[in-house]
Coordinates of C-alpha atoms in Angstrom, one line a residue:
M681 CA -0.1 0.0 0.0
H682 CA 2.7 2.4 1.0
A683 CA 5.3 1.2 -1.4
P684 CA 4.5 3.3 -4.5
L685 CA 4.6 6.2 -2.2
Y686 CA 7.9 5.4 -0.9
S687 CA 9.4 4.6 -4.3
A688 CA 8.2 8.3 -5.4
C689 CA 10.1 9.9 -2.5
L690 CA 13.2 8.1 -3.6
R691 CA 12.7 8.9 -7.3
G692 CA 11.9 12.7 -6.2
A693 CA 15.3 12.8 -4.1
G694 CA 17.4 11.6 -6.9
S695 CA 15.8 14.3 -9.1
V696 CA 16.4 17.0 -6.7
I697 CA 20.1 16.0 -6.3
G698 CA 20.4 15.7 -10.1
L699 CA 19.2 19.5 -10.4
A700 CA 21.7 20.5 -7.6
R701 CA 24.4 19.1 -9.4
M702 CA 23.5 20.8 -12.7
S703 CA 23.2 24.2 -10.8
L704 CA 26.6 23.5 -9.1
D705 CA 28.4 22.4 -12.4
A706 CA 26.9 25.7 -14.1
A707 CA 28.0 27.7 -11.2
A708 CA 31.6 26.2 -11.0
Y709 CA 32.1 26.8 -14.9
R710 CA 30.8 30.4 -14.7
R711 CA 32.7 31.4 -11.4
G712 CA 35.3 28.6 -10.7
K713 CA 35.1 25.7 -8.1
D714 CA 36.9 27.8 -5.5
A715 CA 34.3 30.6 -5.6
P716 CA 32.6 31.4 -2.3
V717 CA 29.0 30.0 -1.6
A718 CA 26.8 30.9 1.2
Y719 CA 23.3 32.4 1.9
P720 CA 23.2 36.3 2.6
E721 CA 22.9 37.5 6.0
T722 CA 23.6 34.4 7.9
A723 CA 26.0 33.1 10.2
Y724 CA 25.3 29.4 9.2
E725 CA 26.7 29.1 5.8
L726 CA 24.0 26.4 4.5
P727 CA 21.7 26.1 7.4
V728 CA 20.5 22.5 6.8
V729 CA 24.0 21.4 5.8
F730 CA 25.4 23.2 8.9
G731 CA 22.9 21.5 11.2
L732 CA 22.7 17.9 10.0
T733 CA 26.3 17.3 8.6
D734 CA 29.9 18.1 9.8
I735 CA 30.7 19.3 6.3
P736 CA 32.0 23.1 6.4
V737 CA 30.9 24.9 3.2
S738 CA 32.6 28.0 2.2
T739 CA 33.3 27.3 -1.5
L740 CA 31.4 25.8 -4.5
S741 CA 33.6 22.6 -4.3
D742 CA 32.5 22.0 -0.7
T743 CA 28.9 21.9 -1.9
G744 CA 29.9 18.8 -4.1
K745 CA 30.7 17.0 -0.7
V746 CA 27.3 17.7 0.4
L747 CA 25.6 16.2 -2.7
D748 CA 27.9 13.2 -2.5
L749 CA 26.8 12.7 0.9
A750 CA 23.2 13.2 0.0
G751 CA 23.5 10.6 -2.8
T752 CA 24.5 8.0 -0.3
L753 CA 21.4 8.6 1.7
V754 CA 19.1 7.5 -1.4
R755 CA 18.9 3.6 -1.2
A756 CA 17.0 1.3 -3.6
F757 CA 14.6 -0.5 -1.5
A758 CA 11.2 1.3 -1.0
S759 CA 10.6 1.5 2.8
L760 CA 9.6 4.1 5.4
E761 CA 13.2 4.2 6.7
N762 CA 14.8 4.8 3.2
A763 CA 11.9 7.3 2.2
L764 CA 12.7 9.3 5.3
D765 CA 16.6 9.3 4.6
A766 CA 15.7 10.2 1.1
G767 CA 13.8 13.2 2.3
A768 CA 16.9 14.1 4.3
A769 CA 18.9 13.8 1.1
T770 CA 16.5 16.0 -0.4
L771 CA 16.9 18.7 2.0
L772 CA 20.5 18.9 1.8
A773 CA 20.3 19.0 -2.0
A774 CA 17.6 21.8 -1.8
D775 CA 19.9 23.7 0.5
V776 CA 22.7 23.6 -2.1
I777 CA 20.2 24.9 -4.8
G778 CA 18.9 27.6 -2.6
A779 CA 22.4 28.9 -1.9
L780 CA 23.5 28.7 -5.4
S781 CA 20.3 30.7 -6.5
H782 CA 20.9 33.4 -4.0
E783 CA 24.5 34.3 -5.4
N784 CA 23.1 38.0 -6.2
G785 CA 20.6 38.1 -3.4
N786 CA 16.8 37.0 -3.7
P787 CA 16.3 35.6 -7.0
F788 CA 12.6 35.9 -7.2
M789 CA 9.9 38.2 -8.3
P790 CA 8.0 40.2 -5.6
P791 CA 6.0 39.2 -3.6
A792 CA 8.3 36.2 -2.9
T793 CA 10.8 36.9 -0.1
G794 CA 13.4 34.0 -0.8
F795 CA 15.9 33.3 1.9
V796 CA 14.8 34.6 5.4
P797 CA 18.0 36.3 7.2
D798 CA 19.0 35.6 10.5
A799 CA 18.0 39.2 11.7
I800 CA 14.4 38.4 11.2
L801 CA 14.8 34.9 13.0
R802 CA 16.0 36.7 16.0
K803 CA 13.1 39.3 15.7
L804 CA 10.7 36.8 15.6
G805 CA 12.4 34.5 18.4
I806 CA 10.5 36.5 21.4
Y807 CA 7.2 35.8 19.8
L808 CA 8.1 32.1 19.2
V809 CA 9.1 31.6 23.0
D810 CA 6.3 33.7 24.5
G811 CA 3.7 32.0 22.8
S812 CA 2.5 35.0 20.7
V813 CA 3.3 32.9 17.8
P814 CA 2.3 29.2 18.9
G815 CA 3.4 27.5 16.0
V816 CA 4.4 27.4 12.1
A817 CA 2.4 26.5 9.3
V818 CA 4.0 25.7 5.7
V819 CA 1.7 25.7 3.0
I820 CA 2.9 24.3 -0.6
G821 CA 1.7 23.6 -3.8
K822 CA -1.3 24.7 -5.8
A823 CA -4.8 25.0 -4.4
A824 CA -7.7 23.7 -6.5
D825 CA -9.8 26.4 -4.7
P826 CA -7.7 29.6 -4.0
A827 CA -10.6 31.1 -2.0
T828 CA -10.3 28.1 0.4
A829 CA -6.6 28.5 0.6
A830 CA -6.8 32.1 1.3
A831 CA -9.3 31.4 4.0
M832 CA -7.0 28.8 5.7
V833 CA -3.9 31.2 5.6
R834 CA -6.1 34.2 7.1
Q835 CA -7.1 31.7 9.8
F836 CA -3.4 30.9 10.4
Q837 CA -2.7 34.7 10.9
E838 CA -5.8 35.2 13.0
I839 CA -4.4 32.4 15.4
G840 CA -1.2 34.0 15.2
L841 CA 0.8 31.3 13.5
L842 CA 4.1 31.9 11.6
V843 CA 3.3 31.1 8.0
F844 CA 5.7 30.1 5.1
L845 CA 4.4 29.7 1.5
A846 CA 5.9 28.1 -1.5
G847 CA 4.8 27.1 -5.1
D848 CA 1.8 28.3 -7.1
V849 CA 0.0 28.9 -3.9
V850 CA 2.0 32.2 -3.5
P851 CA 0.5 34.0 -6.8
Q852 CA -2.8 32.4 -5.9
L853 CA -3.0 33.9 -2.4
D854 CA -1.5 37.4 -3.8
A855 CA -4.5 37.5 -6.0
Q856 CA -6.9 36.7 -3.4
G857 CA -5.9 39.8 -1.5
V858 CA -4.2 37.9 1.5
K859 CA -1.6 40.1 3.4
L860 CA 1.9 38.9 2.9
G861 CA 5.3 39.6 4.2
E862 CA 7.3 40.3 7.3
D863 CA 4.7 42.7 8.8
F864 CA 2.2 39.9 8.7
K865 CA 4.5 37.0 9.9
T866 CA 3.3 35.4 6.5
F867 CA 6.5 34.9 4.2
P868 CA 5.8 33.9 0.4
L869 CA 9.3 32.1 -0.1
G870 CA 9.0 31.5 -3.9
P871 CA 8.4 28.5 -6.4
L872 CA 8.1 25.1 -4.7
P873 CA 11.9 24.4 -4.1
A874 CA 12.2 27.7 -1.9
V875 CA 10.4 25.5 0.7
I876 CA 13.9 24.8 1.8
H877 CA 14.0 28.4 3.3
A878 CA 11.3 27.2 5.8
V879 CA 13.3 24.3 6.8
N880 CA 16.5 26.2 7.2
F881 CA 14.7 28.7 9.2
A882 CA 13.6 26.0 11.6
V883 CA 17.1 24.6 11.7
R884 CA 18.6 28.0 12.6
A885 CA 16.0 28.0 15.4
G886 CA 17.6 25.0 16.8
L887 CA 21.2 26.6 16.0
T888 CA 20.3 29.9 17.6
F889 CA 18.1 29.3 20.6
G890 CA 18.6 25.4 21.2
G891 CA 22.5 25.5 21.8
I892 CA 22.9 23.0 18.9
G893 CA 26.2 22.8 17.4
R894 CA 27.3 21.9 13.7
G895 CA 26.8 18.5 12.8
Q896 CA 25.0 17.3 15.8
K897 CA 22.1 15.5 13.6
T898 CA 20.3 13.6 16.2
A899 CA 20.0 16.6 18.8
M900 CA 19.0 18.8 15.5
L901 CA 16.3 16.2 14.4
S902 CA 15.1 15.7 18.1
Y903 CA 14.8 19.6 18.6
L904 CA 12.8 20.0 15.3
G905 CA 10.5 17.3 16.1
N906 CA 9.8 18.2 19.6
R907 CA 10.6 22.0 20.1
V908 CA 9.4 23.5 16.7
R909 CA 5.6 22.9 16.4
A910 CA 5.3 23.0 12.6
F911 CA 3.1 21.4 9.9
V912 CA 2.9 21.5 6.3
C913 CA -0.2 21.7 4.3
A914 CA 0.5 20.1 0.8
L915 CA -2.3 21.5 -1.7
G916 CA -3.0 20.0 -5.2
P917 CA -1.3 16.9 -6.9
L918 CA 1.8 15.6 -5.3
D919 CA 4.6 14.5 -7.9
D920 CA 8.0 13.1 -7.0
I921 CA 9.8 16.1 -6.0
A922 CA 6.8 17.4 -3.9
L923 CA 6.7 13.8 -2.2
A924 CA 10.6 13.9 -1.3
I925 CA 10.2 17.3 0.1
A926 CA 7.2 16.1 2.2
A927 CA 9.5 13.2 3.1
G928 CA 12.2 15.7 4.4
A929 CA 9.6 17.5 6.3
M930 CA 8.7 14.2 7.9
K931 CA 12.2 13.3 8.8
A932 CA 12.4 16.3 10.9
G933 CA 9.3 15.3 12.8
L934 CA 6.8 17.5 11.0
T935 CA 3.4 16.3 10.1
V936 CA 2.5 16.7 6.5
L937 CA -1.2 16.9 5.4
S938 CA -2.3 16.6 2.0
D939 CA -5.8 17.2 0.3
Q940 CA -4.8 14.2 -1.8
P941 CA -6.0 10.7 -1.3
V942 CA -2.6 9.4 -0.1
P943 CA -1.7 6.5 2.3
E944 CA -1.5 7.7 5.5
I945 CA 1.4 7.3 7.9
P946 CA 0.2 8.0 11.7
G947 CA 1.7 11.2 12.9
L948 CA 3.7 12.0 9.8
L949 CA 1.2 11.9 6.7
L950 CA -2.4 12.5 6.9
S951 CA -4.9 13.3 4.1
R952 CA -7.4 15.9 5.2
P953 CA -9.5 18.2 3.1
P954 CA -8.4 21.8 2.8
G955 CA -9.9 24.3 5.2
E956 CA -11.0 23.9 8.7
E957 CA -10.5 20.3 9.0
M958 CA -6.8 20.5 7.5
V959 CA -6.0 23.6 10.1
R960 CA -7.3 21.5 13.1
A961 CA -5.8 18.3 12.2
G962 CA -2.4 20.2 12.0
M963 CA -2.4 21.9 14.9
E964 CA -3.8 18.9 16.9
A965 CA -1.0 16.8 15.6
R966 CA 1.6 19.3 16.5
G967 CA 0.2 19.8 20.0
I968 CA -0.5 23.4 19.0
K969 CA -3.0 24.8 21.7
V970 CA -4.4 28.2 21.2
K971 CA -6.7 30.3 23.6
M972 CA -8.5 32.4 21.1
V973 CA -10.1 35.4 22.3
K974 CA -12.9 36.1 19.7
V975 CA -13.5 40.0 19.5
P976 CA -16.4 40.9 17.8
I977 CA -15.1 43.7 15.6
P978 CA -15.4 44.1 11.9
I979 CA -11.9 43.6 11.1
A980 CA -9.4 40.7 11.5
F981 CA -7.7 40.5 14.8
G982 CA -4.6 38.4 15.7
P983 CA -0.9 38.3 16.3
A984 CA -0.1 38.3 12.7
F985 CA -1.0 41.8 12.1
E986 CA 1.2 43.1 15.1
G987 CA 4.0 44.1 12.6
E988 CA 1.9 45.9 10.2
R989 CA 2.8 49.4 9.3
I990 CA 0.1 51.9 8.0
R991 CA 1.4 54.6 5.8
K992 CA 0.4 57.9 5.9
A993 CA -1.5 57.3 2.1
D994 CA -3.4 54.4 3.8
T995 CA -4.2 56.4 7.1
H996 CA -8.0 57.6 7.5
V997 CA -7.4 59.2 11.1
E998 CA -4.4 59.3 13.2
F999 CA -3.9 60.3 17.0
G1000 CA -1.1 61.6 18.9
G1001 CA 2.4 61.2 17.4
G1002 CA 3.3 64.9 17.9
R1003 CA 0.3 65.6 15.7
S1004 CA -2.0 66.1 18.4
V1005 CA -2.4 65.4 22.2
A1006 CA -3.1 62.0 23.0
Y1007 CA -2.5 59.6 25.9
E1008 CA -3.6 56.2 27.6
L1009 CA -3.9 55.3 31.0
V1010 CA -5.2 52.1 33.1
R1011 CA -6.3 52.7 36.5
S1012 CA -7.2 50.1 39.0
A1013 CA -10.4 50.7 41.1
P1014 CA -12.8 49.0 43.5
P1015 CA -15.2 46.5 42.1
D1016 CA -18.3 48.7 43.0
E1017 CA -16.7 51.6 40.8
V1018 CA -16.1 49.6 37.6
Q1019 CA -18.9 48.5 35.3
D1020 CA -17.8 45.4 33.4
R1021 CA -17.8 46.0 29.5
E1022 CA -18.8 49.4 29.6
I1023 CA -17.3 51.3 26.7
V1024 CA -18.1 54.8 26.5
V1025 CA -17.0 57.0 23.3
D1026 CA -17.3 60.9 23.5
G1027 CA -16.5 63.0 20.6
P1028 CA -16.0 62.7 16.9
D1029 CA -15.9 59.1 15.7
L1030 CA -14.0 57.7 12.7
R1031 CA -16.3 58.0 10.1
G1032 CA -17.0 61.6 10.8
V1033 CA -13.3 62.7 10.2
P1034 CA -12.2 63.3 6.5
K1035 CA -9.4 60.8 5.2
G1036 CA -6.2 62.1 6.4
G1037 CA -7.6 63.8 9.5
V1038 CA -6.0 64.1 13.0
L1039 CA -7.9 64.0 16.4
P1040 CA -6.8 64.4 19.9
L1041 CA -7.2 61.1 22.1
G1042 CA -7.8 60.2 25.6
I1043 CA -7.9 56.3 26.5
V1044 CA -8.7 55.6 30.3
V1045 CA -9.1 51.7 31.1
R1046 CA -10.5 51.0 34.4
V1047 CA -10.1 47.5 36.1
A1048 CA -11.1 45.7 39.1
G1049 CA -10.1 42.3 40.7
A1050 CA -9.6 40.7 44.0
R1051 CA -6.0 40.0 43.0
M1052 CA -5.2 43.2 41.2
Q1053 CA -2.6 45.5 42.5
H1054 CA -1.7 49.2 41.7
D1055 CA 1.8 47.7 40.6
F1056 CA 0.1 46.1 37.7
E1057 CA -1.4 49.0 36.3
S1058 CA 1.8 49.7 34.2
V1059 CA 2.0 46.2 33.1
L1060 CA -1.6 46.1 31.8
E1061 CA -1.1 49.5 30.3
R1062 CA 1.9 48.4 28.1
R1063 CA -0.3 45.7 26.9
I1064 CA -2.2 48.2 25.0
H1065 CA 0.7 48.7 22.5
R1066 CA 0.5 44.9 21.4
I1067 CA -3.5 44.7 21.5
V1068 CA -4.2 47.9 19.3
N1069 CA -1.6 46.3 16.9
Y1070 CA -3.3 43.1 16.7
G1071 CA -6.1 44.8 14.5
E1072 CA -5.6 44.5 10.8
G1073 CA -5.7 48.2 10.0
T1074 CA -4.7 49.7 13.4
M1075 CA -1.3 50.7 14.3
H1076 CA 0.3 51.6 17.8
V1077 CA 3.5 53.5 18.6
A1078 CA 4.9 54.4 21.9
Q1079 CA 3.0 54.9 25.1
R1080 CA 1.8 56.9 27.9
D1081 CA 1.3 60.5 26.7
T1082 CA 3.5 60.0 23.6
T1083 CA 1.3 57.5 22.1
W1084 CA 0.6 57.6 18.4
I1085 CA -2.2 55.5 17.0
R1086 CA -3.2 55.3 13.1
V1087 CA -6.2 53.6 11.6
S1088 CA -6.5 52.8 8.0
T1089 CA -9.1 53.7 5.3
E1090 CA -9.6 50.1 4.6
A1091 CA -10.5 49.5 8.4
V1092 CA -12.9 52.5 8.4
E1093 CA -14.5 51.3 5.2
K1094 CA -15.2 48.1 7.0
G1095 CA -17.1 49.7 9.8
F1096 CA -14.1 49.9 12.3
S1097 CA -15.2 52.6 15.1
L1098 CA -13.6 53.8 18.3
A1099 CA -16.0 51.5 20.1
D1100 CA -14.3 48.6 18.4
L1101 CA -11.0 50.0 19.6
G1102 CA -12.5 49.9 23.3
M1103 CA -13.7 46.3 22.5
M1104 CA -10.3 45.1 21.6
L1105 CA -9.1 46.4 24.8
Y1106 CA -11.8 45.2 27.0
A1107 CA -11.8 41.5 25.3
K1108 CA -8.0 40.8 25.4
L1109 CA -7.3 42.5 28.8
H1110 CA -9.9 39.9 30.4
G1111 CA -8.8 37.2 28.1
D1112 CA -5.1 37.7 28.9
F1113 CA -5.3 38.9 32.7
G1114 CA -8.3 36.9 33.8
N1115 CA -6.7 35.4 37.0
I1116 CA -6.3 39.2 38.1
V1117 CA -8.9 41.3 36.4
D1118 CA -12.7 40.6 37.0
K1119 CA -14.0 43.8 35.4
V1120 CA -13.0 46.1 32.6
S1121 CA -14.4 49.3 31.4
V1122 CA -13.1 51.6 28.6
S1123 CA -13.6 55.6 28.3
I1124 CA -12.5 57.3 25.0
T1125 CA -12.6 60.9 24.3
T1126 CA -11.6 62.9 21.4
R1127 CA -12.7 66.2 22.6
E1128 CA -9.8 68.5 23.0
E1129 CA -11.1 70.2 26.3
E1130 CA -11.6 66.6 27.7
V1131 CA -8.2 65.3 26.4
Q1132 CA -6.4 68.1 28.0
A1133 CA -8.0 67.8 31.1
G1134 CA -7.5 64.0 31.6
L1135 CA -3.9 64.6 30.7
A1136 CA -3.0 66.3 33.8
G1137 CA -4.3 63.5 35.8
A1138 CA -2.6 60.9 33.5
R1139 CA 0.8 62.6 34.0
A1140 CA 0.4 62.7 37.9
A1141 CA -0.4 58.9 37.6
Y1142 CA 2.7 58.4 35.5
A1143 CA 4.7 60.5 38.1
E1144 CA 3.5 58.5 41.0
R1145 CA 4.6 55.2 39.1
D1146 CA 8.0 56.5 38.3
A1147 CA 8.6 57.8 41.8
R1148 CA 7.7 54.2 42.9
A1149 CA 10.1 52.4 40.5
R1150 CA 12.8 54.5 41.7
T1151 CA 12.5 52.9 45.2
L1152 CA 12.6 49.5 43.7
T1153 CA 16.1 48.4 43.8
D1154 CA 17.7 45.0 44.1
D1155 CA 18.6 45.7 47.7
A1156 CA 15.1 46.9 48.4
V1157 CA 13.4 43.5 47.6
S1158 CA 13.9 40.1 49.1
E1159 CA 13.0 38.0 45.9
F1160 CA 13.7 38.3 42.1
Y1161 CA 11.5 36.4 39.5
S1162 CA 12.4 33.9 36.9
C1163 CA 11.6 33.9 33.3
T1164 CA 11.8 30.4 31.6
L1165 CA 9.6 31.4 28.5
C1166 CA 12.5 30.6 26.2
Q1167 CA 12.9 26.9 27.7
S1168 CA 10.4 26.1 25.0
F1169 CA 13.4 26.8 22.6
A1170 CA 16.4 26.9 24.6
P1171 CA 16.0 24.0 27.5
N1172 CA 18.7 25.0 29.8
H1173 CA 18.4 28.7 29.7
V1174 CA 17.1 30.7 32.8
C1175 CA 16.6 34.3 33.1
I1176 CA 16.6 36.0 36.5
V1177 CA 14.9 39.4 36.5
S1178 CA 15.6 41.8 39.2
P1179 CA 14.3 45.5 39.7
E1180 CA 17.5 47.0 38.2
R1181 CA 18.0 44.0 35.5
L1182 CA 15.4 43.3 32.8
G1183 CA 15.2 39.9 31.2
L1184 CA 17.7 39.2 28.6
C1185 CA 15.2 40.0 25.7
G1186 CA 14.1 43.3 27.4
A1187 CA 10.4 42.4 27.3
I1188 CA 10.1 41.5 30.9
N1189 CA 10.9 43.6 33.8
W1190 CA 10.4 43.0 37.6
L1191 CA 6.8 43.9 37.7
D1192 CA 6.2 42.0 34.9
G1193 CA 7.6 38.9 36.5
K1194 CA 5.6 39.7 39.6
A1195 CA 2.3 40.1 37.6
G1196 CA 3.2 36.9 35.6
F1197 CA 3.4 34.8 38.8
E1198 CA 0.0 36.2 40.1
I1199 CA -1.7 35.3 36.6
T1200 CA -0.1 32.0 36.3
P1201 CA 1.3 30.5 39.7
T1202 CA 2.7 27.6 37.8
G1203 CA 4.0 29.6 34.8
P1204 CA 7.5 30.6 33.8
N1205 CA 7.9 33.5 36.2
Q1206 CA 8.4 32.2 39.6
P1207 CA 9.6 34.1 42.6
V1208 CA 13.3 33.6 43.6
R1209 CA 14.4 34.2 47.0
K1210 CA 17.8 35.9 46.9
G1211 CA 19.2 34.1 49.9
A1212 CA 22.5 34.9 51.4
V1213 CA 24.9 37.4 49.6
R1214 CA 27.8 35.6 48.2
D1215 CA 29.6 38.4 46.5
A1216 CA 27.6 41.8 46.4
V1217 CA 29.9 43.3 43.9
K1218 CA 29.1 40.5 41.0
G1219 CA 25.7 40.1 42.3
S1220 CA 26.1 36.4 43.5
F1221 CA 23.1 35.0 45.7
D1222 CA 22.8 31.5 47.2
G1223 CA 19.0 31.3 46.7
V1224 CA 19.5 32.6 42.8
N1225 CA 22.3 30.0 42.1
A1226 CA 20.2 27.2 43.7
F1227 CA 17.0 28.3 41.4
V1228 CA 19.3 28.5 38.3
R1229 CA 21.1 25.0 38.9
E1230 CA 17.9 23.3 39.4
H1231 CA 16.1 24.8 36.4
S1232 CA 19.2 24.6 34.1
R1233 CA 18.9 21.0 34.9
N1234 CA 22.4 21.2 36.3
T1235 CA 23.8 22.9 33.4
V1236 CA 24.5 26.4 34.9
A1237 CA 26.1 26.0 38.4
E1238 CA 26.0 29.7 39.4
M1239 CA 25.2 33.1 38.1
N1240 CA 26.3 36.6 38.8
L1241 CA 23.8 39.3 38.1
Y1242 CA 26.4 42.3 37.4
S1243 CA 29.3 40.6 35.8
I1244 CA 30.0 40.1 32.1
M1245 CA 33.0 38.2 32.4
E1246 CA 32.6 35.6 35.4
S1247 CA 29.7 33.5 35.4
P1248 CA 27.1 35.9 33.4
M1249 CA 23.8 34.9 32.9
T1250 CA 23.1 32.5 29.9
S1251 CA 21.6 33.5 26.6
C1252 CA 19.0 32.1 24.1
G1253 CA 19.6 34.3 21.1
C1254 CA 16.4 36.7 21.8
F1255 CA 18.6 39.7 22.9
E1256 CA 18.7 42.9 21.0
C1257 CA 22.5 43.7 21.4
V1258 CA 25.8 41.9 21.8
L1259 CA 28.7 43.1 24.2
A1260 CA 32.0 42.3 23.3
V1261 CA 35.1 42.9 25.2
I1262 CA 37.6 45.1 23.5
P1263 CA 41.1 44.5 25.4
E1264 CA 42.9 47.3 23.7
A1265 CA 40.5 49.8 25.2
N1266 CA 39.9 47.9 28.4
G1267 CA 36.2 48.5 27.6
V1268 CA 33.5 46.7 25.8
M1269 CA 31.4 47.5 22.4
A1270 CA 27.9 47.1 21.8
V1271 CA 26.4 46.0 18.4
N1272 CA 22.7 46.1 17.9
R1273 CA 20.6 43.3 15.9
E1274 CA 19.9 45.8 13.0
F1275 CA 23.5 46.4 12.2
T1276 CA 24.1 43.9 9.3
G1277 CA 27.7 45.0 8.6
Q1278 CA 31.0 43.4 10.0
E1279 CA 32.9 46.7 10.2
T1280 CA 32.8 46.6 14.2
P1281 CA 36.1 47.3 16.5
C1282 CA 36.3 43.7 17.1
G1283 CA 35.7 42.7 13.1
M1284 CA 32.9 40.7 13.8
G1285 CA 29.1 41.7 13.1
F1286 CA 25.9 40.9 15.2
S1287 CA 25.3 37.6 13.8
T1288 CA 28.9 36.1 13.7
L1289 CA 29.3 37.4 17.5

């Protein structure tokens, strides 16, 4: 029953290796066998080759060794084991083809992105580890019904999955008006062979966040199967090459779902009709569980839209950002003073403003709950930024009284109003902070005099919080908080968050940790008793060391909070800057993620460091 399937995988692997050899021969004839080869903007040469073999690749002749190895993995007998090994061979050969095709950058026409650089991987890292992006969906092939495929991808976007597309489905979805690109966490990679860029993205996650080294094949395959929650939706007929690529995904532990009547392999290959059933089956197979907060508004809402940038030409109305007065404030209150789900809008609404208009804005969110604390107000207030950005057509920048919000013309044409903005805040604050918040009300005003009057009170609240924050020092508290969110990708990494030290990613402070523990007592933020001081200058504490030792599975024996030279905190790849010691200057240099060059004082750029 499965033999024809396995045979097709073997034939497909042979075809891909043959294509790779042809591409290599052409490149060597044109450039010489010692010409350099690598993907652009990555520290991992050819990432799949880097992660699955011990073959260093720097020249075209090195890729020949990779193809020789791939050839040994394709054996004649049609069995599941041989089909999966042929899949691994396909991935190696496809990685060679991909690198050769990127000799002069992205070889594909827009909207195809081609290879996804390390900088984007790291930028998405925090979303992958904090659960904002709960998994990865890879869609390949050609849909029989483009509208159904578009609905599937939009569902992935609302769920918050990271989406990769390869094959004819890319122009199909573009024609259907699906929003594509980095801003929407939906990457149209290119033709079918470009699906390798989804695989090498996943491999680089293991190399970057999982601490896996070159050639640690067993560890890498285990990481991909157990840590990267990804599945493949294969649309349309499956030829030999498509099946060989699917076998490569299965070798990595991913589940492949086809809309064709293929013989199933439990946990690896499933046959499902496209649409809701395929989405559900893929998520169930990979253990992707999402707590969906359904927000009754006329625009799409989800993490996929968090990176959306609304340009001025597409803006119907904007608030703040130096163009008008705007502020946002969260205040806690006794339960009898908050009417749950009360959303009040006072002043001109969006439809009453001409395109390109500017309005003042005051947003006051009042919350009540038995476990709500004043210290948590700023935590909830900062969440406004993410919530507003979840809307398709709403953009939020900055916070407090420097906030800047834009609403697109498309969103207003769909019926979006300021009451819907209030509903977004109400629904998500209830959904995300249900353990500490029992009631939420939202008041929005666009009247100049009322905004100015409310601004004075808001600034007084900000000043009060800032004064409180200045008293929060490491010496003033008896416990810090852990953050082990990144252990989903970096199993032995532990952050210790203190009043004077953020988490490594920069997204978690001490109050966030405190609130996180109240919200989820068994979650990643746990109180850590400082214990006896071992070294006050370096920041070594008995209680902290014991916690780190236990929760890093005895990998890290001790940690100094204030030293970069002796037992510093571990790293998982989610950081924004790298510090490097410059002995000649008796100091350090910092290089940020956005810097893509190598011209630094130490001669190495961000990715290399």
